[in-house]
Amino acid sequence: MEKWIIDHEELEILRAHTYNKADVVLICFSVVNPDSFDNIKEKWFPDIQCYWPGIPFLIVGTQIDLRDDPREIRELSQIGMKPIISMQGRKLAQELGAIKYVECSACTQEGLENVFDETIFFTALKSLKSLNKKRLY
């Protein structure tokens, strides 16, 4: 077994190189983890804007099968929180300039095809725009 120890600076460089290859970015959060929702605005959006300003991005709410789960609701209420609802996701997407807000559940497959379809659509759209720019000269 090989063990890698990467410090924060090396991780930042590695992440920046990863972004350079992206056409579209998916910023995902769990609808039953409000901290992950907050991290979009506080960490992931600024990070993407720093390394790849202007890249199209979608915000994806995951684990929607757990949004109405009594156990999840109870655990969140014990710390004074609630699951993130679709309207909150759409509002954040609009505020940050995301191209779309979508939701899915990997467990039940609900909305999963839509996430892929939207990603493919916007990737193709970006490619077509790039191709048209090349044809102009």
JSON list of C-alpha atoms in Angstrom, two decimals:
[
{"chain": "A", "resi": 1, "resn": "MET", "atom": "CA", "xyz": [0.00, 0.00, 0.00]},
{"chain": "A", "resi": 2, "resn": "GLU", "atom": "CA", "xyz": [1.28, 3.43, -0.95]},
{"chain": "A", "resi": 3, "resn": "LYS", "atom": "CA", "xyz": [0.47, 6.42, 1.19]},
{"chain": "A", "resi": 4, "resn": "TRP", "atom": "CA", "xyz": [0.46, 9.97, -0.16]},
{"chain": "A", "resi": 5, "resn": "ILE", "atom": "CA", "xyz": [0.70, 12.98, 2.06]},
{"chain": "A", "resi": 6, "resn": "ILE", "atom": "CA", "xyz": [-0.38, 16.13, 0.26]},
{"chain": "A", "resi": 7, "resn": "ASP", "atom": "CA", "xyz": [-0.30, 19.48, 1.96]},
{"chain": "A", "resi": 8, "resn": "HIS", "atom": "CA", "xyz": [-2.96, 22.14, 1.42]},
{"chain": "A", "resi": 9, "resn": "GLU", "atom": "CA", "xyz": [-0.93, 24.05, -1.20]},
{"chain": "A", "resi": 10, "resn": "GLU", "atom": "CA", "xyz": [-0.30, 20.93, -3.28]},
{"chain": "A", "resi": 11, "resn": "LEU", "atom": "CA", "xyz": [-3.98, 20.05, -3.11]},
{"chain": "A", "resi": 12, "resn": "GLU", "atom": "CA", "xyz": [-4.92, 23.52, -4.37]},
{"chain": "A", "resi": 13, "resn": "ILE", "atom": "CA", "xyz": [-2.55, 23.15, -7.35]},
{"chain": "A", "resi": 14, "resn": "LEU", "atom": "CA", "xyz": [-3.91, 19.68, -8.15]},
{"chain": "A", "resi": 15, "resn": "ARG", "atom": "CA", "xyz": [-7.49, 20.96, -8.00]},
{"chain": "A", "resi": 16, "resn": "ALA", "atom": "CA", "xyz": [-6.66, 23.93, -10.25]},
{"chain": "A", "resi": 17, "resn": "HIS", "atom": "CA", "xyz": [-5.22, 21.58, -12.89]},
{"chain": "A", "resi": 18, "resn": "THR", "atom": "CA", "xyz": [-8.37, 19.49, -12.73]},
{"chain": "A", "resi": 19, "resn": "TYR", "atom": "CA", "xyz": [-10.56, 22.51, -13.42]},
{"chain": "A", "resi": 20, "resn": "ASN", "atom": "CA", "xyz": [-8.55, 23.35, -16.54]},
{"chain": "A", "resi": 21, "resn": "LYS", "atom": "CA", "xyz": [-9.95, 20.27, -18.28]},
{"chain": "A", "resi": 22, "resn": "ALA", "atom": "CA", "xyz": [-13.60, 20.94, -17.43]},
{"chain": "A", "resi": 23, "resn": "ASP", "atom": "CA", "xyz": [-16.30, 22.17, -19.81]},
{"chain": "A", "resi": 24, "resn": "VAL", "atom": "CA", "xyz": [-19.04, 22.30, -17.18]},
{"chain": "A", "resi": 25, "resn": "VAL", "atom": "CA", "xyz": [-18.80, 21.98, -13.39]},
{"chain": "A", "resi": 26, "resn": "LEU", "atom": "CA", "xyz": [-21.32, 20.29, -11.12]},
{"chain": "A", "resi": 27, "resn": "ILE", "atom": "CA", "xyz": [-21.36, 21.71, -7.60]},
{"chain": "A", "resi": 28, "resn": "CYS", "atom": "CA", "xyz": [-23.12, 19.09, -5.49]},
{"chain": "A", "resi": 29, "resn": "PHE", "atom": "CA", "xyz": [-24.54, 19.15, -1.99]},
{"chain": "A", "resi": 30, "resn": "SER", "atom": "CA", "xyz": [-26.73, 16.87, 0.10]},
{"chain": "A", "resi": 31, "resn": "VAL", "atom": "CA", "xyz": [-30.22, 18.20, 0.76]},
{"chain": "A", "resi": 32, "resn": "VAL", "atom": "CA", "xyz": [-29.99, 16.66, 4.24]},
{"chain": "A", "resi": 33, "resn": "ASN", "atom": "CA", "xyz": [-26.68, 18.34, 5.05]},
{"chain": "A", "resi": 34, "resn": "PRO", "atom": "CA", "xyz": [-27.19, 22.10, 5.36]},
{"chain": "A", "resi": 35, "resn": "ASP", "atom": "CA", "xyz": [-23.45, 22.58, 5.91]},
{"chain": "A", "resi": 36, "resn": "SER", "atom": "CA", "xyz": [-22.75, 21.15, 2.46]},
{"chain": "A", "resi": 37, "resn": "PHE", "atom": "CA", "xyz": [-25.28, 23.63, 1.04]},
{"chain": "A", "resi": 38, "resn": "ASP", "atom": "CA", "xyz": [-23.56, 26.52, 2.82]},
{"chain": "A", "resi": 39, "resn": "ASN", "atom": "CA", "xyz": [-20.18, 25.34, 1.49]},
{"chain": "A", "resi": 40, "resn": "ILE", "atom": "CA", "xyz": [-21.32, 26.03, -2.07]},
{"chain": "A", "resi": 41, "resn": "LYS", "atom": "CA", "xyz": [-21.36, 29.76, -1.44]},
{"chain": "A", "resi": 42, "resn": "GLU", "atom": "CA", "xyz": [-18.52, 29.84, 1.08]},
{"chain": "A", "resi": 43, "resn": "LYS", "atom": "CA", "xyz": [-16.03, 27.44, -0.52]},
{"chain": "A", "resi": 44, "resn": "TRP", "atom": "CA", "xyz": [-16.82, 25.83, -3.87]},
{"chain": "A", "resi": 45, "resn": "PHE", "atom": "CA", "xyz": [-18.19, 28.79, -5.82]},
{"chain": "A", "resi": 46, "resn": "PRO", "atom": "CA", "xyz": [-15.27, 31.09, -4.85]},
{"chain": "A", "resi": 47, "resn": "ASP", "atom": "CA", "xyz": [-12.84, 28.27, -5.61]},
{"chain": "A", "resi": 48, "resn": "ILE", "atom": "CA", "xyz": [-14.24, 27.75, -9.09]},
{"chain": "A", "resi": 49, "resn": "GLN", "atom": "CA", "xyz": [-14.36, 31.48, -9.77]},
{"chain": "A", "resi": 50, "resn": "CYS", "atom": "CA", "xyz": [-10.72, 31.77, -8.75]},
{"chain": "A", "resi": 51, "resn": "TYR", "atom": "CA", "xyz": [-9.39, 28.94, -10.91]},
{"chain": "A", "resi": 52, "resn": "TRP", "atom": "CA", "xyz": [-11.87, 28.99, -13.81]},
{"chain": "A", "resi": 53, "resn": "PRO", "atom": "CA", "xyz": [-13.84, 32.24, -13.94]},
{"chain": "A", "resi": 54, "resn": "GLY", "atom": "CA", "xyz": [-16.79, 32.12, -16.28]},
{"chain": "A", "resi": 55, "resn": "ILE", "atom": "CA", "xyz": [-17.04, 28.33, -16.52]},
{"chain": "A", "resi": 56, "resn": "PRO", "atom": "CA", "xyz": [-20.67, 27.20, -16.72]},
{"chain": "A", "resi": 57, "resn": "PHE", "atom": "CA", "xyz": [-21.81, 25.33, -13.63]},
{"chain": "A", "resi": 58, "resn": "LEU", "atom": "CA", "xyz": [-24.86, 23.51, -12.36]},
{"chain": "A", "resi": 59, "resn": "ILE", "atom": "CA", "xyz": [-25.83, 23.18, -8.72]},
{"chain": "A", "resi": 60, "resn": "VAL", "atom": "CA", "xyz": [-26.98, 19.66, -7.86]},
{"chain": "A", "resi": 61, "resn": "GLY", "atom": "CA", "xyz": [-28.99, 18.74, -4.78]},
{"chain": "A", "resi": 62, "resn": "THR", "atom": "CA", "xyz": [-28.33, 15.09, -3.93]},
{"chain": "A", "resi": 63, "resn": "GLN", "atom": "CA", "xyz": [-29.93, 12.53, -1.62]},
{"chain": "A", "resi": 64, "resn": "ILE", "atom": "CA", "xyz": [-33.43, 13.83, -2.30]},
{"chain": "A", "resi": 65, "resn": "ASP", "atom": "CA", "xyz": [-34.80, 10.44, -1.24]},
{"chain": "A", "resi": 66, "resn": "LEU", "atom": "CA", "xyz": [-33.83, 11.40, 2.33]},
{"chain": "A", "resi": 67, "resn": "ARG", "atom": "CA", "xyz": [-35.47, 14.84, 2.35]},
{"chain": "A", "resi": 68, "resn": "ASP", "atom": "CA", "xyz": [-38.72, 13.43, 3.81]},
{"chain": "A", "resi": 69, "resn": "ASP", "atom": "CA", "xyz": [-37.08, 10.67, 5.85]},
{"chain": "A", "resi": 70, "resn": "PRO", "atom": "CA", "xyz": [-38.34, 10.92, 9.46]},
{"chain": "A", "resi": 71, "resn": "ARG", "atom": "CA", "xyz": [-34.97, 9.97, 10.93]},
{"chain": "A", "resi": 72, "resn": "GLU", "atom": "CA", "xyz": [-33.12, 12.61, 8.91]},
{"chain": "A", "resi": 73, "resn": "ILE", "atom": "CA", "xyz": [-35.71, 15.24, 9.77]},
{"chain": "A", "resi": 74, "resn": "ARG", "atom": "CA", "xyz": [-35.49, 14.35, 13.48]},
{"chain": "A", "resi": 75, "resn": "GLU", "atom": "CA", "xyz": [-31.67, 14.49, 13.49]},
{"chain": "A", "resi": 76, "resn": "LEU", "atom": "CA", "xyz": [-31.66, 17.85, 11.74]},
{"chain": "A", "resi": 77, "resn": "SER", "atom": "CA", "xyz": [-34.35, 19.27, 14.03]},
{"chain": "A", "resi": 78, "resn": "GLN", "atom": "CA", "xyz": [-32.25, 18.31, 17.07]},
{"chain": "A", "resi": 79, "resn": "ILE", "atom": "CA", "xyz": [-29.63, 20.81, 15.87]},
{"chain": "A", "resi": 80, "resn": "GLY", "atom": "CA", "xyz": [-32.20, 23.39, 14.79]},
{"chain": "A", "resi": 81, "resn": "MET", "atom": "CA", "xyz": [-32.01, 22.67, 11.06]},
{"chain": "A", "resi": 82, "resn": "LYS", "atom": "CA", "xyz": [-34.23, 21.39, 8.26]},
{"chain": "A", "resi": 83, "resn": "PRO", "atom": "CA", "xyz": [-33.53, 19.68, 4.93]},
{"chain": "A", "resi": 84, "resn": "ILE", "atom": "CA", "xyz": [-32.81, 22.02, 2.02]},
{"chain": "A", "resi": 85, "resn": "ILE", "atom": "CA", "xyz": [-35.87, 22.44, -0.22]},
{"chain": "A", "resi": 86, "resn": "SER", "atom": "CA", "xyz": [-35.86, 22.87, -4.01]},
{"chain": "A", "resi": 87, "resn": "MET", "atom": "CA", "xyz": [-36.73, 26.56, -3.78]},
{"chain": "A", "resi": 88, "resn": "GLN", "atom": "CA", "xyz": [-33.57, 27.22, -1.73]},
{"chain": "A", "resi": 89, "resn": "GLY", "atom": "CA", "xyz": [-31.45, 25.46, -4.33]},
{"chain": "A", "resi": 90, "resn": "ARG", "atom": "CA", "xyz": [-33.03, 27.38, -7.20]},
{"chain": "A", "resi": 91, "resn": "LYS", "atom": "CA", "xyz": [-32.58, 30.67, -5.35]},
{"chain": "A", "resi": 92, "resn": "LEU", "atom": "CA", "xyz": [-28.89, 29.98, -4.71]},
{"chain": "A", "resi": 93, "resn": "ALA", "atom": "CA", "xyz": [-28.36, 28.91, -8.32]},
{"chain": "A", "resi": 94, "resn": "GLN", "atom": "CA", "xyz": [-29.90, 32.16, -9.53]},
{"chain": "A", "resi": 95, "resn": "GLU", "atom": "CA", "xyz": [-27.90, 34.23, -7.03]},
{"chain": "A", "resi": 96, "resn": "LEU", "atom": "CA", "xyz": [-24.58, 32.68, -8.07]},
{"chain": "A", "resi": 97, "resn": "GLY", "atom": "CA", "xyz": [-25.32, 32.62, -11.80]},
{"chain": "A", "resi": 98, "resn": "ALA", "atom": "CA", "xyz": [-25.52, 28.86, -12.22]},
{"chain": "A", "resi": 99, "resn": "ILE", "atom": "CA", "xyz": [-26.89, 27.69, -15.55]},
{"chain": "A", "resi": 100, "resn": "LYS", "atom": "CA", "xyz": [-29.32, 25.33, -13.81]},
{"chain": "A", "resi": 101, "resn": "TYR", "atom": "CA", "xyz": [-30.38, 23.80, -10.51]},
{"chain": "A", "resi": 102, "resn": "VAL", "atom": "CA", "xyz": [-31.21, 20.09, -10.56]},
{"chain": "A", "resi": 103, "resn": "GLU", "atom": "CA", "xyz": [-31.82, 17.42, -7.94]},
{"chain": "A", "resi": 104, "resn": "CYS", "atom": "CA", "xyz": [-31.31, 13.68, -7.82]},
{"chain": "A", "resi": 105, "resn": "SER", "atom": "CA", "xyz": [-31.06, 10.56, -5.73]},
{"chain": "A", "resi": 106, "resn": "ALA", "atom": "CA", "xyz": [-28.41, 8.01, -6.58]},
{"chain": "A", "resi": 107, "resn": "CYS", "atom": "CA", "xyz": [-30.25, 5.54, -4.36]},
{"chain": "A", "resi": 108, "resn": "THR", "atom": "CA", "xyz": [-33.64, 5.70, -6.11]},
{"chain": "A", "resi": 109, "resn": "GLN", "atom": "CA", "xyz": [-32.28, 7.03, -9.44]},
{"chain": "A", "resi": 110, "resn": "GLU", "atom": "CA", "xyz": [-34.85, 9.85, -9.30]},
{"chain": "A", "resi": 111, "resn": "GLY", "atom": "CA", "xyz": [-33.63, 12.84, -11.31]},
{"chain": "A", "resi": 112, "resn": "LEU", "atom": "CA", "xyz": [-30.31, 11.17, -12.11]},
{"chain": "A", "resi": 113, "resn": "GLU", "atom": "CA", "xyz": [-30.92, 10.97, -15.84]},
{"chain": "A", "resi": 114, "resn": "ASN", "atom": "CA", "xyz": [-31.88, 14.65, -15.83]},
{"chain": "A", "resi": 115, "resn": "VAL", "atom": "CA", "xyz": [-28.57, 15.59, -14.17]},
{"chain": "A", "resi": 116, "resn": "PHE", "atom": "CA", "xyz": [-26.67, 13.78, -16.92]},
{"chain": "A", "resi": 117, "resn": "ASP", "atom": "CA", "xyz": [-28.90, 15.16, -19.68]},
{"chain": "A", "resi": 118, "resn": "GLU", "atom": "CA", "xyz": [-28.45, 18.75, -18.49]},
{"chain": "A", "resi": 119, "resn": "THR", "atom": "CA", "xyz": [-24.69, 18.29, -18.14]},
{"chain": "A", "resi": 120, "resn": "ILE", "atom": "CA", "xyz": [-24.42, 16.85, -21.65]},
{"chain": "A", "resi": 121, "resn": "PHE", "atom": "CA", "xyz": [-26.65, 19.57, -23.09]},
{"chain": "A", "resi": 122, "resn": "PHE", "atom": "CA", "xyz": [-24.61, 22.43, -21.63]},
{"chain": "A", "resi": 123, "resn": "THR", "atom": "CA", "xyz": [-21.32, 20.73, -22.55]},
{"chain": "A", "resi": 124, "resn": "ALA", "atom": "CA", "xyz": [-22.51, 20.38, -26.15]},
{"chain": "A", "resi": 125, "resn": "LEU", "atom": "CA", "xyz": [-23.79, 23.96, -26.16]},
{"chain": "A", "resi": 126, "resn": "LYS", "atom": "CA", "xyz": [-20.40, 25.22, -24.98]},
{"chain": "A", "resi": 127, "resn": "SER", "atom": "CA", "xyz": [-18.67, 23.16, -27.67]},
{"chain": "A", "resi": 128, "resn": "LEU", "atom": "CA", "xyz": [-20.96, 24.56, -30.38]},
{"chain": "A", "resi": 129, "resn": "LYS", "atom": "CA", "xyz": [-20.32, 28.12, -29.23]},
{"chain": "A", "resi": 130, "resn": "SER", "atom": "CA", "xyz": [-16.58, 27.44, -29.30]},
{"chain": "A", "resi": 131, "resn": "LEU", "atom": "CA", "xyz": [-16.84, 25.93, -32.78]},
{"chain": "A", "resi": 132, "resn": "ASN", "atom": "CA", "xyz": [-18.82, 28.91, -34.08]},
{"chain": "A", "resi": 133, "resn": "LYS", "atom": "CA", "xyz": [-16.19, 31.32, -32.74]},
{"chain": "A", "resi": 134, "resn": "LYS", "atom": "CA", "xyz": [-13.48, 29.42, -34.60]},
{"chain": "A", "resi": 135, "resn": "ARG", "atom": "CA", "xyz": [-15.45, 29.65, -37.85]},
{"chain": "A", "resi": 136, "resn": "LEU", "atom": "CA", "xyz": [-15.70, 33.43, -37.64]},
{"chain": "A", "resi": 137, "resn": "TYR", "atom": "CA", "xyz": [-12.15, 34.00, -38.81]}
]
